[in-house]
PDB file of C-alpha atoms in Angstrom:
ATOM      1  CA  ALA O1474       0.000   0.000   0.000  1.00  0.00           C
ATOM      2  CA  GLN O1475       1.115   3.491  -0.720  1.00  0.00           C
ATOM      3  CA  THR O1476       1.950   5.874   2.101  1.00  0.00           C
ATOM      4  CA  VAL O1477       2.431   9.620   2.129  1.00  0.00           C
ATOM      5  CA  THR O1478       4.389  11.412   4.857  1.00  0.00           C
ATOM      6  CA  GLN O1479       4.512  15.099   5.693  1.00  0.00           C
ATOM      7  CA  SER O1480       7.126  15.531   8.398  1.00  0.00           C
ATOM      8  CA  GLN O1481       6.363  19.181   9.200  1.00  0.00           C
ATOM      9  CA  PRO O1482       3.138  19.500  11.217  1.00  0.00           C
ATOM     10  CA  GLU O1483       3.548  23.301  11.298  1.00  0.00           C
ATOM     11  CA  MET O1484       5.458  25.894   9.295  1.00  0.00           C
ATOM     12  CA  SER O1485       5.515  29.673   9.343  1.00  0.00           C
ATOM     13  CA  VAL O1486       6.692  32.280   6.850  1.00  0.00           C
ATOM     14  CA  GLN O1487       6.862  36.041   6.653  1.00  0.00           C
ATOM     15  CA  GLU O1488       4.649  37.738   4.125  1.00  0.00           C
ATOM     16  CA  ALA O1489       6.440  38.103   0.737  1.00  0.00           C
ATOM     17  CA  GLU O1490       9.000  35.428   1.652  1.00  0.00           C
ATOM     18  CA  THR O1491       9.348  31.911   0.246  1.00  0.00           C
ATOM     19  CA  VAL O1492       8.506  28.697   2.063  1.00  0.00           C
ATOM     20  CA  THR O1493       8.915  25.035   1.141  1.00  0.00           C
ATOM     21  CA  LEU O1494       6.663  22.263   2.425  1.00  0.00           C
ATOM     22  CA  SER O1495       8.011  18.699   2.368  1.00  0.00           C
ATOM     23  CA  CYS O1496       6.344  15.486   1.300  1.00  0.00           C
ATOM     24  CA  THR O1497       7.695  11.988   0.816  1.00  0.00           C
ATOM     25  CA  TYR O1498       5.843   8.918  -0.379  1.00  0.00           C
ATOM     26  CA  ASP O1499       6.365   5.234  -0.682  1.00  0.00           C
ATOM     27  CA  THR O1500       5.230   3.235  -3.686  1.00  0.00           C
ATOM     28  CA  SER O1501       6.266   0.366  -5.894  1.00  0.00           C
ATOM     29  CA  GLU O1502       4.475   1.854  -8.882  1.00  0.00           C
ATOM     30  CA  SER O1503       6.286   3.634 -11.686  1.00  0.00           C
ATOM     31  CA  ASP O1504       3.276   5.576 -12.938  1.00  0.00           C
ATOM     32  CA  TYR O1505       1.294   7.740 -10.551  1.00  0.00           C
ATOM     33  CA  TYR O1506       0.104  11.261  -9.783  1.00  0.00           C
ATOM     34  CA  LEU O1507       0.904  13.621  -6.945  1.00  0.00           C
ATOM     35  CA  PHE O1508      -1.137  16.560  -5.698  1.00  0.00           C
ATOM     36  CA  TRP O1509      -1.004  19.384  -3.212  1.00  0.00           C
ATOM     37  CA  TYR O1510      -4.330  20.462  -1.713  1.00  0.00           C
ATOM     38  CA  LYS O1511      -4.947  23.563   0.360  1.00  0.00           C
ATOM     39  CA  GLN O1512      -7.533  23.652   3.147  1.00  0.00           C
ATOM     40  CA  PRO O1513      -8.230  27.153   4.505  1.00  0.00           C
ATOM     41  CA  PRO O1514     -10.266  27.701   7.697  1.00  0.00           C
ATOM     42  CA  SER O1515     -13.434  27.388   5.607  1.00  0.00           C
ATOM     43  CA  ARG O1516     -12.602  23.636   5.367  1.00  0.00           C
ATOM     44  CA  GLN O1517     -12.974  23.608   1.584  1.00  0.00           C
ATOM     45  CA  MET O1518     -10.365  21.401  -0.131  1.00  0.00           C
ATOM     46  CA  ILE O1519      -8.737  23.291  -3.001  1.00  0.00           C
ATOM     47  CA  LEU O1520      -6.368  21.732  -5.530  1.00  0.00           C
ATOM     48  CA  VAL O1521      -3.158  23.776  -5.689  1.00  0.00           C
ATOM     49  CA  ILE O1522      -0.982  21.826  -8.108  1.00  0.00           C
ATOM     50  CA  ARG O1523      -0.584  18.374  -9.667  1.00  0.00           C
ATOM     51  CA  GLN O1524       2.388  16.430 -11.017  1.00  0.00           C
ATOM     52  CA  GLU O1525       2.386  13.421 -13.312  1.00  0.00           C
ATOM     53  CA  ALA O1526       5.193  11.016 -12.425  1.00  0.00           C
ATOM     54  CA  TYR O1527       6.110  10.408 -16.065  1.00  0.00           C
ATOM     55  CA  LYS O1528       6.858  14.105 -16.571  1.00  0.00           C
ATOM     56  CA  GLN O1529      10.377  15.170 -15.681  1.00  0.00           C
ATOM     57  CA  GLN O1530       9.500  18.859 -15.689  1.00  0.00           C
ATOM     58  CA  ASN O1531       8.363  20.235 -12.351  1.00  0.00           C
ATOM     59  CA  ALA O1532       4.832  21.625 -12.317  1.00  0.00           C
ATOM     60  CA  THR O1533       4.275  25.349 -11.746  1.00  0.00           C
ATOM     61  CA  GLU O1534       1.093  27.325 -11.057  1.00  0.00           C
ATOM     62  CA  ASN O1535       1.768  31.032 -10.599  1.00  0.00           C
ATOM     63  CA  ARG O1536       3.495  31.409  -7.187  1.00  0.00           C
ATOM     64  CA  PHE O1537       3.320  27.666  -6.488  1.00  0.00           C
ATOM     65  CA  SER O1538       5.875  25.203  -7.791  1.00  0.00           C
ATOM     66  CA  VAL O1539       7.011  21.711  -6.919  1.00  0.00           C
ATOM     67  CA  ASN O1540      10.339  19.964  -6.667  1.00  0.00           C
ATOM     68  CA  PHE O1541       9.630  16.412  -7.792  1.00  0.00           C
ATOM     69  CA  GLN O1542      12.433  13.943  -7.148  1.00  0.00           C
ATOM     70  CA  LYS O1543      11.153  10.597  -8.399  1.00  0.00           C
ATOM     71  CA  ALA O1544      14.137   8.503  -7.339  1.00  0.00           C
ATOM     72  CA  ALA O1545      14.041   9.955  -3.845  1.00  0.00           C
ATOM     73  CA  LYS O1546      10.219   9.754  -3.765  1.00  0.00           C
ATOM     74  CA  SER O1547      10.047  13.368  -2.694  1.00  0.00           C
ATOM     75  CA  PHE O1548       7.486  15.992  -3.709  1.00  0.00           C
ATOM     76  CA  SER O1549       7.947  19.380  -2.041  1.00  0.00           C
ATOM     77  CA  LEU O1550       5.811  22.481  -2.560  1.00  0.00           C
ATOM     78  CA  LYS O1551       7.412  25.909  -2.846  1.00  0.00           C
ATOM     79  CA  ILE O1552       5.298  28.995  -2.255  1.00  0.00           C
ATOM     80  CA  SER O1553       6.938  32.208  -3.457  1.00  0.00           C
ATOM     81  CA  ASP O1554       5.967  35.728  -2.409  1.00  0.00           C
ATOM     82  CA  SER O1555       3.782  34.344   0.380  1.00  0.00           C
ATOM     83  CA  GLN O1556       0.500  36.126   0.975  1.00  0.00           C
ATOM     84  CA  LEU O1557      -1.772  36.222   4.004  1.00  0.00           C
ATOM     85  CA  GLY O1558      -4.338  34.249   2.023  1.00  0.00           C
ATOM     86  CA  ASP O1559      -1.892  31.354   1.719  1.00  0.00           C
ATOM     87  CA  ALA O1560      -2.348  30.557   5.399  1.00  0.00           C
ATOM     88  CA  ALA O1561      -3.985  27.132   5.483  1.00  0.00           C
ATOM     89  CA  MET O1562      -3.477  23.426   6.040  1.00  0.00           C
ATOM     90  CA  TYR O1563      -1.669  21.869   3.090  1.00  0.00           C
ATOM     91  CA  PHE O1564      -2.051  18.214   2.184  1.00  0.00           C
ATOM     92  CA  CYS O1565       0.123  16.162  -0.105  1.00  0.00           C
ATOM     93  CA  ALA O1566      -1.743  13.340  -1.890  1.00  0.00           C
ATOM     94  CA  TYR O1567      -0.872  10.378  -4.091  1.00  0.00           C
ATOM     95  CA  ARG O1568      -2.939   8.634  -6.709  1.00  0.00           C
ATOM     96  CA  THR O1569      -2.161   5.556  -8.769  1.00  0.00           C
ATOM     97  CA  PRO O1570      -3.821   4.783 -12.071  1.00  0.00           C
ATOM     98  CA  ARG O1571      -3.558   1.061 -11.487  1.00  0.00           C
ATOM     99  CA  GLU O1572      -6.211   0.648  -8.848  1.00  0.00           C
ATOM    100  CA  THR O1573      -9.668  -0.338  -9.988  1.00  0.00           C
ATOM    101  CA  SER O1574     -10.956   2.573  -7.962  1.00  0.00           C
ATOM    102  CA  GLY O1575      -9.278   4.876 -10.439  1.00  0.00           C
ATOM    103  CA  SER O1576      -9.497   8.068  -8.442  1.00  0.00           C
ATOM    104  CA  ARG O1577      -8.498   6.923  -4.970  1.00  0.00           C
ATOM    105  CA  LEU O1578      -6.301   9.432  -3.136  1.00  0.00           C
ATOM    106  CA  THR O1579      -3.892   8.690  -0.287  1.00  0.00           C
ATOM    107  CA  PHE O1580      -3.220  11.775   1.847  1.00  0.00           C
ATOM    108  CA  GLY O1581      -0.380  12.860   4.084  1.00  0.00           C
ATOM    109  CA  GLU O1582      -0.991  14.137   7.612  1.00  0.00           C
ATOM    110  CA  GLY O1583      -0.962  17.790   6.587  1.00  0.00           C
ATOM    111  CA  THR O1584       1.194  20.860   7.288  1.00  0.00           C
ATOM    112  CA  GLN O1585      -0.348  23.915   8.927  1.00  0.00           C
ATOM    113  CA  LEU O1586       1.123  27.034   7.306  1.00  0.00           C
ATOM    114  CA  THR O1587       1.026  30.373   9.114  1.00  0.00           C
ATOM    115  CA  VAL O1588       1.837  33.578   7.239  1.00  0.00           C
ATOM    116  CA  ASN O1589       3.057  36.414   9.435  1.00  0.00           C
ATOM    117  CA  PRO O1590       2.465  40.033   8.333  1.00  0.00           C
TER     118      PRO O1590
ATOM    119  CA  ASN I1163     -23.202  23.965 -11.502  1.00  0.00           C
ATOM    120  CA  ALA I1164     -23.541  23.481  -7.763  1.00  0.00           C
ATOM    121  CA  GLY I1165     -20.549  21.098  -7.769  1.00  0.00           C
ATOM    122  CA  VAL I1166     -20.494  18.723  -4.800  1.00  0.00           C
ATOM    123  CA  THR I1167     -23.016  19.463  -2.075  1.00  0.00           C
ATOM    124  CA  GLN I1168     -23.198  17.929   1.384  1.00  0.00           C
ATOM    125  CA  THR I1169     -25.849  18.114   4.064  1.00  0.00           C
ATOM    126  CA  PRO I1170     -25.904  18.776   6.919  1.00  0.00           C
ATOM    127  CA  LYS I1171     -22.916  21.055   7.639  1.00  0.00           C
ATOM    128  CA  PHE I1172     -22.974  20.244  11.350  1.00  0.00           C
ATOM    129  CA  GLN I1173     -24.537  17.406  13.340  1.00  0.00           C
ATOM    130  CA  VAL I1174     -24.502  16.244  16.944  1.00  0.00           C
ATOM    131  CA  LEU I1175     -25.522  12.667  17.691  1.00  0.00           C
ATOM    132  CA  LYS I1176     -25.826  10.590  20.804  1.00  0.00           C
ATOM    133  CA  THR I1177     -24.012   7.258  21.005  1.00  0.00           C
ATOM    134  CA  GLY I1178     -26.079   4.561  19.323  1.00  0.00           C
ATOM    135  CA  GLN I1179     -28.101   6.868  17.091  1.00  0.00           C
ATOM    136  CA  SER I1180     -28.071   6.406  13.329  1.00  0.00           C
ATOM    137  CA  MET I1181     -28.050   9.016  10.606  1.00  0.00           C
ATOM    138  CA  THR I1182     -27.323   9.585   6.938  1.00  0.00           C
ATOM    139  CA  LEU I1183     -24.926  12.153   5.527  1.00  0.00           C
ATOM    140  CA  GLN I1184     -26.068  13.280   2.117  1.00  0.00           C
ATOM    141  CA  CYS I1185     -23.811  13.928  -0.867  1.00  0.00           C
ATOM    142  CA  ALA I1186     -24.801  14.983  -4.368  1.00  0.00           C
ATOM    143  CA  GLN I1187     -22.932  16.133  -7.461  1.00  0.00           C
ATOM    144  CA  ASP I1188     -24.201  17.590 -10.719  1.00  0.00           C
ATOM    145  CA  MET I1189     -21.098  17.060 -12.867  1.00  0.00           C
ATOM    146  CA  ASN I1190     -22.003  13.562 -14.095  1.00  0.00           C
ATOM    147  CA  HIS I1191     -18.916  12.133 -12.387  1.00  0.00           C
ATOM    148  CA  GLU I1192     -18.627   8.353 -12.286  1.00  0.00           C
ATOM    149  CA  TYR I1193     -16.438   8.265  -9.187  1.00  0.00           C
ATOM    150  CA  MET I1194     -17.647   9.331  -5.747  1.00  0.00           C
ATOM    151  CA  SER I1195     -16.048   8.793  -2.376  1.00  0.00           C
ATOM    152  CA  TRP I1196     -16.287   9.551   1.318  1.00  0.00           C
ATOM    153  CA  TYR I1197     -13.328  10.587   3.488  1.00  0.00           C
ATOM    154  CA  ARG I1198     -13.029  11.364   7.149  1.00  0.00           C
ATOM    155  CA  GLN I1199     -10.567  13.945   8.456  1.00  0.00           C
ATOM    156  CA  ASP I1200      -9.077  13.642  11.919  1.00  0.00           C
ATOM    157  CA  PRO I1201      -6.355  15.847  13.432  1.00  0.00           C
ATOM    158  CA  GLY I1202      -2.862  14.680  12.528  1.00  0.00           C
ATOM    159  CA  MET I1203      -4.120  11.947  10.201  1.00  0.00           C
ATOM    160  CA  GLY I1204      -5.020  13.680   6.969  1.00  0.00           C
ATOM    161  CA  LEU I1205      -8.041  12.387   5.071  1.00  0.00           C
ATOM    162  CA  ARG I1206      -8.789   8.679   5.088  1.00  0.00           C
ATOM    163  CA  LEU I1207     -11.007   6.910   2.584  1.00  0.00           C
ATOM    164  CA  ILE I1208     -14.161   5.297   4.013  1.00  0.00           C
ATOM    165  CA  HIS I1209     -16.058   4.018   0.957  1.00  0.00           C
ATOM    166  CA  TYR I1210     -16.085   4.755  -2.730  1.00  0.00           C
ATOM    167  CA  SER I1211     -18.127   4.083  -5.845  1.00  0.00           C
ATOM    168  CA  VAL I1212     -17.132   3.876  -9.500  1.00  0.00           C
ATOM    169  CA  GLY I1213     -20.699   4.067 -10.779  1.00  0.00           C
ATOM    170  CA  ALA I1214     -24.345   3.504  -9.936  1.00  0.00           C
ATOM    171  CA  GLY I1215     -24.803   0.158  -8.211  1.00  0.00           C
ATOM    172  CA  ILE I1216     -21.059  -0.302  -7.559  1.00  0.00           C
ATOM    173  CA  THR I1217     -19.476   0.433  -4.185  1.00  0.00           C
ATOM    174  CA  ASP I1218     -16.382  -0.753  -2.359  1.00  0.00           C
ATOM    175  CA  GLN I1219     -14.621  -0.301   0.946  1.00  0.00           C
ATOM    176  CA  GLY I1220     -11.781   2.080   1.557  1.00  0.00           C
ATOM    177  CA  GLU I1221      -9.293   2.254   4.397  1.00  0.00           C
ATOM    178  CA  VAL I1222     -11.687   2.766   7.343  1.00  0.00           C
ATOM    179  CA  PRO I1223     -15.120   1.306   6.422  1.00  0.00           C
ATOM    180  CA  ASN I1224     -16.238  -0.141   9.773  1.00  0.00           C
ATOM    181  CA  GLY I1225     -19.403   1.420  11.160  1.00  0.00           C
ATOM    182  CA  TYR I1226     -20.406   2.981   7.839  1.00  0.00           C
ATOM    183  CA  ASN I1227     -22.636   1.916   4.996  1.00  0.00           C
ATOM    184  CA  VAL I1228     -23.096   3.322   1.482  1.00  0.00           C
ATOM    185  CA  SER I1229     -25.203   2.761  -1.590  1.00  0.00           C
ATOM    186  CA  ARG I1230     -25.261   4.350  -5.036  1.00  0.00           C
ATOM    187  CA  SER I1231     -28.605   4.125  -6.755  1.00  0.00           C
ATOM    188  CA  THR I1232     -28.021   7.116  -9.057  1.00  0.00           C
ATOM    189  CA  THR I1233     -24.990   8.783 -10.594  1.00  0.00           C
ATOM    190  CA  GLU I1234     -25.708  11.975  -8.652  1.00  0.00           C
ATOM    191  CA  ASP I1235     -26.143  10.758  -5.072  1.00  0.00           C
ATOM    192  CA  PHE I1236     -23.877   8.891  -2.681  1.00  0.00           C
ATOM    193  CA  PRO I1237     -25.207   8.885   0.903  1.00  0.00           C
ATOM    194  CA  LEU I1238     -23.138   7.706   3.865  1.00  0.00           C
ATOM    195  CA  ARG I1239     -24.973   5.949   6.697  1.00  0.00           C
ATOM    196  CA  LEU I1240     -23.767   5.683  10.259  1.00  0.00           C
ATOM    197  CA  LEU I1241     -25.435   2.573  11.605  1.00  0.00           C
ATOM    198  CA  SER I1242     -24.880   3.079  15.350  1.00  0.00           C
ATOM    199  CA  ALA I1243     -22.860   6.192  16.102  1.00  0.00           C
ATOM    200  CA  ALA I1244     -19.829   5.935  18.396  1.00  0.00           C
ATOM    201  CA  PRO I1245     -17.617   8.698  19.850  1.00  0.00           C
ATOM    202  CA  SER I1246     -14.769   7.419  17.644  1.00  0.00           C
ATOM    203  CA  GLN I1247     -16.790   8.597  14.654  1.00  0.00           C
ATOM    204  CA  THR I1248     -16.517  12.214  15.741  1.00  0.00           C
ATOM    205  CA  SER I1249     -14.809  13.740  12.716  1.00  0.00           C
ATOM    206  CA  VAL I1250     -15.175  15.945   9.680  1.00  0.00           C
ATOM    207  CA  TYR I1251     -16.571  14.078   6.690  1.00  0.00           C
ATOM    208  CA  PHE I1252     -15.896  14.983   3.079  1.00  0.00           C
ATOM    209  CA  CYS I1253     -17.540  13.721  -0.058  1.00  0.00           C
ATOM    210  CA  ALA I1254     -15.578  13.959  -3.327  1.00  0.00           C
ATOM    211  CA  SER I1255     -16.236  13.159  -6.977  1.00  0.00           C
ATOM    212  CA  SER I1256     -14.355  12.992 -10.257  1.00  0.00           C
ATOM    213  CA  TYR I1257     -14.358  11.429 -13.689  1.00  0.00           C
ATOM    214  CA  LEU I1258     -12.891   7.944 -13.909  1.00  0.00           C
ATOM    215  CA  ALA I1259     -11.386   8.251 -17.346  1.00  0.00           C
ATOM    216  CA  GLY I1260      -8.522  10.685 -17.549  1.00  0.00           C
ATOM    217  CA  ILE I1261      -6.807   9.576 -14.414  1.00  0.00           C
ATOM    218  CA  ALA I1262      -5.214  12.917 -13.641  1.00  0.00           C
ATOM    219  CA  TYR I1263      -8.641  14.503 -13.378  1.00  0.00           C
ATOM    220  CA  GLU I1264      -9.143  16.556 -10.294  1.00  0.00           C
ATOM    221  CA  GLN I1265     -11.282  15.339  -7.406  1.00  0.00           C
ATOM    222  CA  TYR I1266     -13.891  17.896  -6.400  1.00  0.00           C
ATOM    223  CA  PHE I1267     -14.671  18.063  -2.706  1.00  0.00           C
ATOM    224  CA  GLY I1268     -17.841  19.067  -0.903  1.00  0.00           C
ATOM    225  CA  PRO I1269     -17.743  21.590   1.964  1.00  0.00           C
ATOM    226  CA  GLY I1270     -17.639  18.912   4.658  1.00  0.00           C
ATOM    227  CA  THR I1271     -19.854  17.847   7.558  1.00  0.00           C
ATOM    228  CA  ARG I1272     -18.632  18.243  11.123  1.00  0.00           C
ATOM    229  CA  LEU I1273     -20.057  15.386  13.180  1.00  0.00           C
ATOM    230  CA  THR I1274     -19.859  15.153  16.956  1.00  0.00           C
ATOM    231  CA  VAL I1275     -20.934  11.982  18.765  1.00  0.00           C
ATOM    232  CA  THR I1276     -21.480  12.354  22.505  1.00  0.00           C
TER     233      THR I1276
END
């Protein structure tokens, strides 16, 4: 079974600075998908960024980018120019295309990000 | 599009009571699932469905029941509530084909069992 680990329960960053959230995973699959979700105090789960394992290029979405190291099974999220609205719980998630469930996600424990003004 | 809707938003139950959490989506998604979120544990899959009439267990299915009679609806039943089921529950849906397709989440239901 796949596992996802986020070793930083809490992180903080100053507004306008850059912060990196860590995620590692364990899998025997060669083809899979990785995601970062954001959960603000409203509880709504919001997809931030996705990465296909077969793509060597790291995904980027505006101020959000990932550092995907397939051999090391590492998938970190970098937030540049942090804004107050980035404060939230961030979850790393893994999905394999091989399961009959198709869309099943395995989540990490989450990292609570605080942005200080 | 309303997306994924869940009712109720909050619920308090006494131990032993039963109830149904409702989930509906209007995006014609084949896949629907229920997760529970507990502090320090992320989201864990309870049950899922890949289409009407097809359901299967996830990681933590005990104490919960599901059915899928239509594409749109996927209710979650608590058979006899226990304090260990105090949690936040999320319903999610997505297409099956196109495996990188995003899962859309409902707003969640906060359940307290006393």
